Coordinates of C-alpha atoms and ligand atoms in Angstrom, one line a residue:
M1 CA 81.9 80.4 85.5
R2 CA 83.4 77.8 87.9
A3 CA 86.9 76.3 88.4
Q4 CA 88.4 74.2 91.2
V5 CA 91.3 76.6 91.6
V6 CA 91.8 80.2 90.4
I7 CA 95.5 81.1 89.9
I8 CA 96.2 84.8 89.9
G9 CA 99.4 85.5 88.0
G10 CA 100.8 83.8 85.0
G11 CA 104.5 84.0 86.0
P12 CA 106.6 80.9 86.8
A13 CA 104.8 80.2 90.1
G14 CA 101.3 80.3 88.7
L15 CA 102.1 78.4 85.5
L16 CA 104.0 75.6 87.3
L17 CA 101.3 75.2 89.8
G18 CA 98.7 75.1 87.0
Q19 CA 100.6 72.4 85.1
L20 CA 101.2 70.2 88.1
L21 CA 97.5 70.4 89.1
H22 CA 96.4 69.6 85.6
R23 CA 98.5 66.4 85.6
R24 CA 96.5 65.4 88.7
G25 CA 93.2 66.1 87.2
I26 CA 92.6 69.4 89.1
E27 CA 91.5 72.2 86.9
A28 CA 92.7 75.7 87.3
V29 CA 92.1 79.0 85.5
V30 CA 95.1 81.4 85.2
L31 CA 94.5 85.1 85.2
E32 CA 97.4 87.2 84.0
R33 CA 97.5 91.0 83.9
K34 CA 99.9 91.3 81.0
T35 CA 100.2 89.6 77.6
R36 CA 102.2 86.4 77.1
D37 CA 104.9 88.3 75.1
Y38 CA 105.3 90.8 77.9
V39 CA 105.8 88.1 80.5
L40 CA 108.3 86.4 78.2
G41 CA 110.2 89.7 77.7
R42 CA 111.3 90.0 81.3
I43 CA 114.9 88.9 81.8
R44 CA 115.2 87.4 85.3
A45 CA 116.6 84.3 87.0
G46 CA 119.0 81.9 85.5
V47 CA 119.9 79.3 88.1
L48 CA 117.6 76.4 88.9
E49 CA 117.9 74.1 91.9
S50 CA 117.4 70.4 91.4
G51 CA 114.2 70.5 93.4
L52 CA 112.7 72.9 90.8
V53 CA 114.1 70.7 88.0
A54 CA 112.3 67.7 89.5
L55 CA 109.0 69.6 89.6
L56 CA 109.4 70.6 86.0
E57 CA 110.0 66.9 85.2
E58 CA 106.9 66.0 87.1
A59 CA 105.0 68.7 85.2
G60 CA 106.2 67.2 81.9
V61 CA 108.0 70.3 80.8
A62 CA 111.7 69.4 81.3
N63 CA 112.6 68.2 77.8
R64 CA 114.2 71.4 76.4
L65 CA 115.8 72.1 79.8
R66 CA 117.4 68.7 79.8
A67 CA 118.7 69.3 76.2
E68 CA 119.8 73.0 76.5
G69 CA 120.4 73.7 80.2
F70 CA 123.9 73.8 81.5
V71 CA 124.9 71.6 84.5
H72 CA 127.1 73.6 86.9
D73 CA 129.0 71.6 89.5
G74 CA 130.3 74.6 91.3
T75 CA 130.8 78.3 91.3
R76 CA 133.7 80.7 91.6
I77 CA 134.1 83.6 94.1
A78 CA 136.5 86.4 93.6
A79 CA 137.8 88.8 96.3
G80 CA 140.9 90.9 96.8
G81 CA 142.3 90.0 93.3
E82 CA 142.1 86.2 94.0
I83 CA 139.5 83.7 93.0
F84 CA 138.5 80.4 94.6
H85 CA 136.1 77.6 93.6
V86 CA 133.3 76.0 95.6
D87 CA 132.6 72.4 94.3
F88 CA 128.9 71.8 94.8
K89 CA 129.0 68.3 93.4
A90 CA 131.8 67.2 95.7
L91 CA 130.3 68.9 98.8
T92 CA 126.6 68.0 98.3
G93 CA 126.4 65.5 95.4
K94 CA 124.1 68.0 93.6
P95 CA 124.7 70.5 90.8
V96 CA 122.5 73.5 89.8
I97 CA 121.2 74.0 86.3
V98 CA 121.7 77.2 84.3
Y99 CA 118.5 77.8 82.2
G100 CA 116.8 81.1 81.8
Q101 CA 113.5 81.8 83.7
T102 CA 112.3 83.2 80.3
E103 CA 112.8 79.8 78.7
M104 CA 111.3 77.9 81.5
T105 CA 108.2 80.2 81.4
R106 CA 108.0 79.7 77.6
D107 CA 108.0 75.9 78.1
L108 CA 105.3 76.2 80.7
Y109 CA 103.1 78.4 78.5
D110 CA 103.6 76.0 75.5
A111 CA 102.6 73.0 77.7
R112 CA 99.6 74.8 79.1
A113 CA 98.4 75.8 75.6
A114 CA 98.7 72.1 74.6
T115 CA 96.4 71.0 77.4
G116 CA 93.7 73.5 76.4
A117 CA 93.6 74.8 80.0
R118 CA 92.2 78.3 80.3
T119 CA 94.5 81.3 80.6
V120 CA 93.0 84.8 80.6
F121 CA 95.4 87.5 79.6
E122 CA 95.2 91.3 80.1
V123 CA 92.9 91.1 83.1
D124 CA 92.2 94.2 85.2
H125 CA 90.7 94.9 88.6
V126 CA 91.2 91.4 89.9
A127 CA 89.6 91.0 93.3
I128 CA 89.3 88.0 95.7
H129 CA 86.1 87.6 97.7
D130 CA 85.1 85.5 100.7
A131 CA 88.5 83.7 100.9
D132 CA 87.8 83.1 104.6
G133 CA 84.6 81.2 103.8
D134 CA 83.7 78.0 102.1
A135 CA 82.7 79.6 98.7
P136 CA 85.3 82.0 97.5
F137 CA 85.1 83.8 94.2
V138 CA 87.3 86.0 92.0
T139 CA 86.1 88.9 89.9
Y140 CA 88.0 90.7 87.1
A141 CA 87.5 92.8 84.1
Q142 CA 88.7 92.1 80.6
S143 CA 88.1 94.3 77.5
G144 CA 85.6 96.3 79.6
A145 CA 83.4 93.4 80.6
E146 CA 83.1 92.1 84.2
H147 CA 83.6 88.4 85.0
R148 CA 83.2 86.2 88.0
I149 CA 84.7 82.8 88.7
D150 CA 83.5 80.7 91.7
C151 CA 86.1 78.3 93.0
D152 CA 87.3 76.1 95.9
F153 CA 90.6 77.8 96.3
V154 CA 92.6 80.9 95.2
A155 CA 96.4 80.8 94.6
G156 CA 97.9 84.2 94.8
C157 CA 100.9 83.9 92.4
D158 CA 100.9 87.6 91.3
G159 CA 104.3 88.7 92.3
F160 CA 105.4 91.4 94.7
H161 CA 103.2 94.1 93.2
G162 CA 100.1 91.9 92.9
I163 CA 96.8 92.2 94.8
S164 CA 96.6 88.8 96.5
R165 CA 98.7 89.7 99.6
Q166 CA 96.5 92.8 100.2
A167 CA 93.4 90.6 100.3
I168 CA 94.6 89.3 103.7
P169 CA 93.3 91.7 106.4
L170 CA 96.0 94.0 107.8
N171 CA 95.3 92.9 111.4
L172 CA 96.1 89.3 110.5
R173 CA 99.2 89.9 108.4
R174 CA 102.7 90.8 109.4
E175 CA 105.3 92.0 107.0
Y176 CA 109.1 92.0 107.5
E177 CA 111.3 94.0 105.2
K178 CA 114.8 95.1 104.7
T179 CA 115.9 97.3 101.8
Y180 CA 119.5 97.6 100.6
P181 CA 121.2 100.9 99.7
F182 CA 122.1 99.9 96.2
G183 CA 120.8 98.1 93.1
W184 CA 122.0 95.7 90.4
L185 CA 122.6 96.9 86.9
G186 CA 122.2 93.9 84.6
V187 CA 123.3 93.5 81.0
L188 CA 122.5 90.8 78.5
S189 CA 124.8 90.5 75.5
R190 CA 125.3 88.1 72.6
T191 CA 128.9 87.2 73.7
P192 CA 130.4 84.0 74.9
P193 CA 130.5 83.8 78.8
V194 CA 133.8 84.8 80.3
D195 CA 134.0 81.5 82.3
E196 CA 132.4 78.1 82.4
E197 CA 131.1 78.8 85.9
L198 CA 129.3 81.8 87.5
I199 CA 131.7 84.2 89.1
Y200 CA 130.6 86.2 92.2
A201 CA 133.0 89.1 92.8
N202 CA 133.6 91.3 95.9
S203 CA 135.7 94.2 94.8
E204 CA 136.5 97.5 96.4
R205 CA 134.4 99.2 93.7
G206 CA 131.4 97.1 94.5
F207 CA 129.9 93.7 93.7
A208 CA 129.9 92.1 90.2
L209 CA 128.5 88.8 88.8
C210 CA 129.3 87.0 85.6
S211 CA 126.5 84.7 84.6
M212 CA 125.2 83.3 81.3
R213 CA 122.3 81.8 79.4
N214 CA 124.1 79.8 76.7
D215 CA 127.3 79.5 74.7
N216 CA 126.8 82.8 73.1
L217 CA 124.6 84.7 75.6
S218 CA 126.0 86.2 78.7
R219 CA 124.4 87.9 81.7
Y220 CA 126.4 90.3 83.8
Y221 CA 125.5 92.4 86.8
I222 CA 127.3 95.2 88.7
Q223 CA 126.2 96.8 92.0
C224 CA 125.1 100.4 91.2
A225 CA 123.5 103.4 93.0
L226 CA 119.8 103.3 93.5
S227 CA 119.6 106.7 91.8
D228 CA 121.2 105.4 88.6
H229 CA 119.2 104.9 85.5
P230 CA 120.0 102.3 82.8
E231 CA 120.3 105.1 80.2
D232 CA 123.1 106.7 82.4
W233 CA 125.3 103.7 81.6
T234 CA 126.6 103.4 78.1
D235 CA 127.7 99.9 77.1
A236 CA 131.4 101.0 77.1
A237 CA 131.0 102.4 80.7
F238 CA 129.4 99.2 81.8
W239 CA 132.1 96.9 80.4
A240 CA 134.9 99.2 81.8
E241 CA 133.4 99.1 85.2
L242 CA 132.8 95.3 85.1
R243 CA 136.4 94.8 84.1
R244 CA 137.7 96.9 87.1
R245 CA 135.7 94.7 89.5
L246 CA 137.1 91.3 88.2
P247 CA 140.5 89.7 88.8
E248 CA 142.9 90.7 86.1
E249 CA 143.1 87.2 84.4
I250 CA 139.3 87.2 84.1
A251 CA 139.0 90.8 83.0
A252 CA 141.6 90.1 80.3
R253 CA 139.4 87.5 78.6
L254 CA 136.0 89.2 78.9
A255 CA 134.4 89.3 75.5
T256 CA 132.3 92.5 75.2
G257 CA 129.6 93.5 72.7
P258 CA 126.4 95.5 72.3
S259 CA 123.9 95.1 75.2
I260 CA 120.6 93.6 74.1
E261 CA 118.9 94.3 77.5
K262 CA 120.0 96.7 80.3
S263 CA 118.0 97.2 83.5
I264 CA 118.3 98.1 87.1
A265 CA 116.7 96.1 89.9
P266 CA 116.6 97.3 93.5
L267 CA 117.5 94.7 96.2
R268 CA 115.0 93.8 98.9
S269 CA 114.4 91.2 101.6
F270 CA 110.7 90.8 102.3
V271 CA 108.4 88.2 103.9
T272 CA 104.7 88.3 104.7
E273 CA 103.2 86.0 107.3
P274 CA 101.0 84.0 107.2
M275 CA 101.0 82.7 103.6
R276 CA 97.4 81.4 103.9
W277 CA 94.2 83.0 104.8
G278 CA 91.3 80.6 104.6
R279 CA 91.1 79.4 101.0
L280 CA 93.7 81.9 99.7
F281 CA 97.3 80.8 99.4
L282 CA 100.2 83.1 98.6
C283 CA 103.0 81.6 96.4
G284 CA 106.4 83.0 95.2
D285 CA 107.2 86.7 95.0
A286 CA 103.6 87.5 96.2
A287 CA 104.7 86.4 99.7
H288 CA 108.5 87.0 99.7
I289 CA 111.4 88.7 98.0
V290 CA 115.1 87.9 98.4
P291 CA 118.0 89.9 97.0
P292 CA 119.2 88.1 93.9
T293 CA 122.7 87.3 95.2
G294 CA 121.9 83.7 96.2
A295 CA 119.7 83.0 93.1
K296 CA 116.9 82.0 95.4
G297 CA 113.8 83.9 94.2
L298 CA 112.5 81.6 91.5
N299 CA 113.6 78.5 93.5
L300 CA 111.6 79.6 96.5
A301 CA 108.5 80.1 94.3
A302 CA 109.0 76.5 93.3
S303 CA 109.2 75.2 96.9
D304 CA 105.9 77.1 97.7
V305 CA 104.4 75.5 94.6
H306 CA 105.5 72.1 95.8
Y307 CA 103.9 72.4 99.2
L308 CA 100.7 73.9 97.7
Y309 CA 100.4 71.3 94.9
H310 CA 100.7 68.5 97.4
A311 CA 98.3 70.1 99.8
L312 CA 95.6 70.5 97.1
A313 CA 96.2 66.9 95.8
Q314 CA 95.8 65.6 99.3
F315 CA 92.5 67.6 99.7
Y316 CA 91.0 66.5 96.4
E317 CA 92.3 62.9 96.4
E318 CA 92.0 62.0 100.1
R319 CA 89.7 64.7 101.5
D320 CA 92.5 65.4 103.9
R321 CA 93.0 69.1 104.9
E322 CA 96.3 68.6 106.7
G323 CA 98.4 69.9 103.9
I324 CA 96.2 73.0 103.5
E325 CA 96.3 73.7 107.3
R326 CA 100.0 73.4 107.4
Y327 CA 100.9 75.1 104.1
S328 CA 102.0 78.4 105.5
E329 CA 104.1 76.9 108.3
R330 CA 105.9 74.5 105.9
A331 CA 106.5 77.1 103.2
L332 CA 107.7 79.7 105.7
L333 CA 110.2 77.4 107.4
R334 CA 112.1 77.1 104.1
V335 CA 111.5 80.7 103.1
W336 CA 113.2 82.1 106.2
K337 CA 116.3 79.9 105.6
A338 CA 116.6 81.1 102.0
E339 CA 116.1 84.7 103.3
R340 CA 118.9 84.2 105.7
F341 CA 121.2 82.8 103.1
S342 CA 120.4 85.5 100.5
W343 CA 120.9 88.3 103.1
W344 CA 124.2 86.7 104.3
F345 CA 125.6 86.2 100.8
S346 CA 124.6 89.7 99.9
S347 CA 126.3 91.1 102.9
L348 CA 129.5 89.2 102.1
L349 CA 129.9 90.6 98.6
H350 CA 128.6 94.2 98.4
R351 CA 130.0 97.5 99.4
Y352 CA 127.7 99.3 101.9
P353 CA 127.8 103.1 102.1
D354 CA 128.2 103.0 105.9
Q355 CA 130.8 100.3 106.0
N356 CA 133.7 101.2 108.3
P357 CA 137.2 99.7 108.2
F358 CA 136.2 97.2 110.9
D359 CA 133.2 96.1 108.8
L360 CA 135.5 95.6 105.8
K361 CA 137.8 93.5 107.8
M362 CA 134.9 91.3 108.9
Q363 CA 133.9 90.8 105.3
Q364 CA 137.4 89.8 104.4
A365 CA 137.7 87.4 107.3
E366 CA 134.3 85.8 106.4
L367 CA 135.5 85.4 102.8
A368 CA 138.8 83.9 103.9
F369 CA 136.9 81.5 106.2
L370 CA 134.7 80.4 103.3
R371 CA 137.7 79.9 101.1
D372 CA 139.7 77.9 103.7
N373 CA 137.1 76.0 105.8
P374 CA 135.5 72.8 104.3
A375 CA 132.6 72.9 106.8
Q376 CA 131.8 76.5 105.8
Q377 CA 132.1 75.6 102.1
R378 CA 129.7 72.7 102.7
A379 CA 127.1 74.9 104.4
F380 CA 127.4 77.4 101.6
A381 CA 127.1 74.7 98.9
E382 CA 124.0 73.1 100.6
N383 CA 122.2 76.4 100.6
Y384 CA 123.2 77.3 97.1
V385 CA 122.1 74.0 95.5
G386 CA 118.9 74.3 97.6
L387 CA 117.8 73.0 101.0
P388 CA 115.5 70.0 100.9
Y389 CA 111.7 70.6 100.6
Ligands
RFL30 P1 106.5 86.9 88.9 O1 107.5 86.4 88.0 O2 106.6 88.4 89.3 O3 105.1 86.7 88.2 C1 103.9 87.2 88.7 C2 102.9 87.4 87.6 O4 101.7 87.9 88.1 C3 101.2 89.0 87.2 N1 100.3 89.9 88.0 C4 99.0 89.8 87.9 N2 98.2 89.0 87.3 C5 96.8 89.2 87.5 N3 96.3 90.2 88.3 C6 97.1 91.0 89.0 N4 96.6 92.0 89.8 C7 98.6 90.8 88.8 N5 99.6 91.5 89.3 C8 100.7 90.9 88.8 C9 102.5 89.6 86.7 O5 102.3 90.2 85.4 C10 103.4 88.4 86.5 O6 103.3 87.8 85.3 O7 106.4 86.1 90.3 P2 106.6 84.5 90.6 O8 105.8 83.7 89.6 O9 106.3 84.3 92.0 O10 108.1 84.2 90.2 C11 109.1 84.8 91.0 C12 110.4 85.0 90.1 O11 110.0 85.7 89.0 C13 111.5 85.8 90.9 O12 111.5 85.3 92.2 C14 112.9 85.6 90.3 O13 112.9 86.2 89.0 C15 113.9 86.3 91.2 N6 115.3 86.2 90.6 C16 116.0 85.1 90.6 N7 115.5 83.9 91.2 C17 116.3 82.8 91.2 O14 115.8 81.8 91.7 N8 117.5 82.7 90.6 C18 118.1 83.8 90.0 O15 119.1 83.6 89.4 C19 117.3 85.0 90.0 N9 117.8 86.1 89.4 C20 115.8 87.4 90.0 C21 117.1 87.3 89.4 C22 115.1 88.5 89.9 C23 115.6 89.7 89.3 N10 114.8 90.8 89.2 C24 114.6 91.5 88.0 C25 114.1 91.2 90.4 C26 117.7 88.4 88.8 C27 117.0 89.6 88.8 C28 117.7 90.8 88.1
PHB31 C1 121.3 85.3 86.5 O1 121.9 84.6 85.6 O2 120.5 86.2 86.1 C2 121.7 85.2 87.9 C3 122.5 84.2 88.3 C4 122.8 84.1 89.7 C5 122.3 85.0 90.6 C6 121.5 86.0 90.1 C7 121.1 86.1 88.8 O3 122.7 84.9 91.9

C-alpha cells in the first residue's frame, strides 16, 4: 500500500493534521493503537487558543465548537484568601474558548469518517523505516497480519509514550526534562461550574483549579502527592479539600455531586530536539510535554500541526522544501516559549516540598506583582491566549 503521508497516532494532533492535509488534496493514512471509543474516553484539555480555533475552522470542523464552546474573556487567580481578575480581551484583544479536547477529537473523527480517509485502529508493532532516505515506509501489525505502507513523509503524532521519537537515533537527539514532585487529581462532575471563569488558586494546602466543560459539567483539579491513587480519594474527601483551597466566598457556592471521572496526572516538562529527522516529523506530545497549569499542551500540538501542514503544502504545491527544512526550528521556538510559561505559572501556584519561607515570600511577591502591574498582566495574558504562530 502507498500513501503520501503516514500519520502515527489518532489523537488531536494526528487527526487535525490529517484533516488539513485532506482539504489540500494531500492524502494521509492514520494509524492508531487504540479504538476510537478509547481515544474519546480520555478526559484531557479544555482551553483552546484562537490559533487552534482558526485551524479547526480551516479544517472545516468548527461548527459545533462555535455553537457550544464558551468564550472566556479572562481568568481569575486566587491567593491568600483574595481573588483577582486578568482581562484577556482588554489586554490582548483575544479570548480563549472553553471546549473539551474530547469533543474536538470527536468532531475530527466524524469529519474524517465523512471524507472516507483511511484510519486503521488497534495497530501494533508500528515501526518507521528509512526516514533519513528518500523512500521511507512504515510497518505495523493488525489482527495478527503484517502490513507495510510506502510513503513520502511520516508524521509522528503518537504522544509521549509513542514510538516515533525513539526512531530518531540517540546520537542525534537531545532530551530536556524536568519532573515535578506532585501530581494533579482531576474530577469531572455533572454540576454547574462554580464560576463563569476558570479559577487558578494558590493556597497553603496546595494548588487548585476550577474549570468546566459546559453549564452542567465541571472539571476540578487539586495538587496531590505522586504516591496518591484516585481510589484513595472519596468524592467527599475531594470536595472538602477543594473547598479548603478556595477563597471562602467561592467555596460557599461550590456545587458538589458524584464524580463521573477521577484520575491523577503527573506533571512534567519535556522537550526533544530536533523535531525532524529526514522525512520524519514529530508533532505534539510526541515531542514535548508541559505541566497542564498554562493549558498549553493541546495548543502546542496545534502550532506544530500548523507549521507541518504548511511545510507539506509548500512541498506538494510548490516543490519547495524550505518549510520542511525549517520545521523543527520554527516549531521549537514556540515550544520553548510555552515551556517557559507553563513552568513559570506552575511555580507560581504550587506548593513544593522543599520550599522555604524565602521561596514562599518570592511566590507571594510574584503574585502581588501580577495582580498590581499592568505590564506583567499583559505579558501573562499574551502567553495565556497564545503567542502568535
Ligand atoms: P495524544 O493525545 O497523546 O495522542 C496520541 C495518540 O497516539 C496513539 N499512539 C499510537 N498510535 C499508533 N502507534 C503507536 N505506537 C502509538 N502510541 C500512541 C495514542 O493512543 C493516542 O491516541 O497526543 P497529541 O495528539 O499530541 O495531543 C496532545 C494533547 O492530548 C495534550 O497535550 C493535552 O491533553 C494536554 N493537556 C492540556 N492541553 C491544553 O492545551 N489545554 C488544557 O487545558 C490541557 N489540560 C492536558 C490537560 C493534559 C492532561 N493530562 C491527562 C496529561 C489536562 C490534563 C489532566
Ligand atoms: C481543563 O479544563 O481540563 C483545564 C483547564 C485549564 C488548565 C488545565 C486543564 O490549565
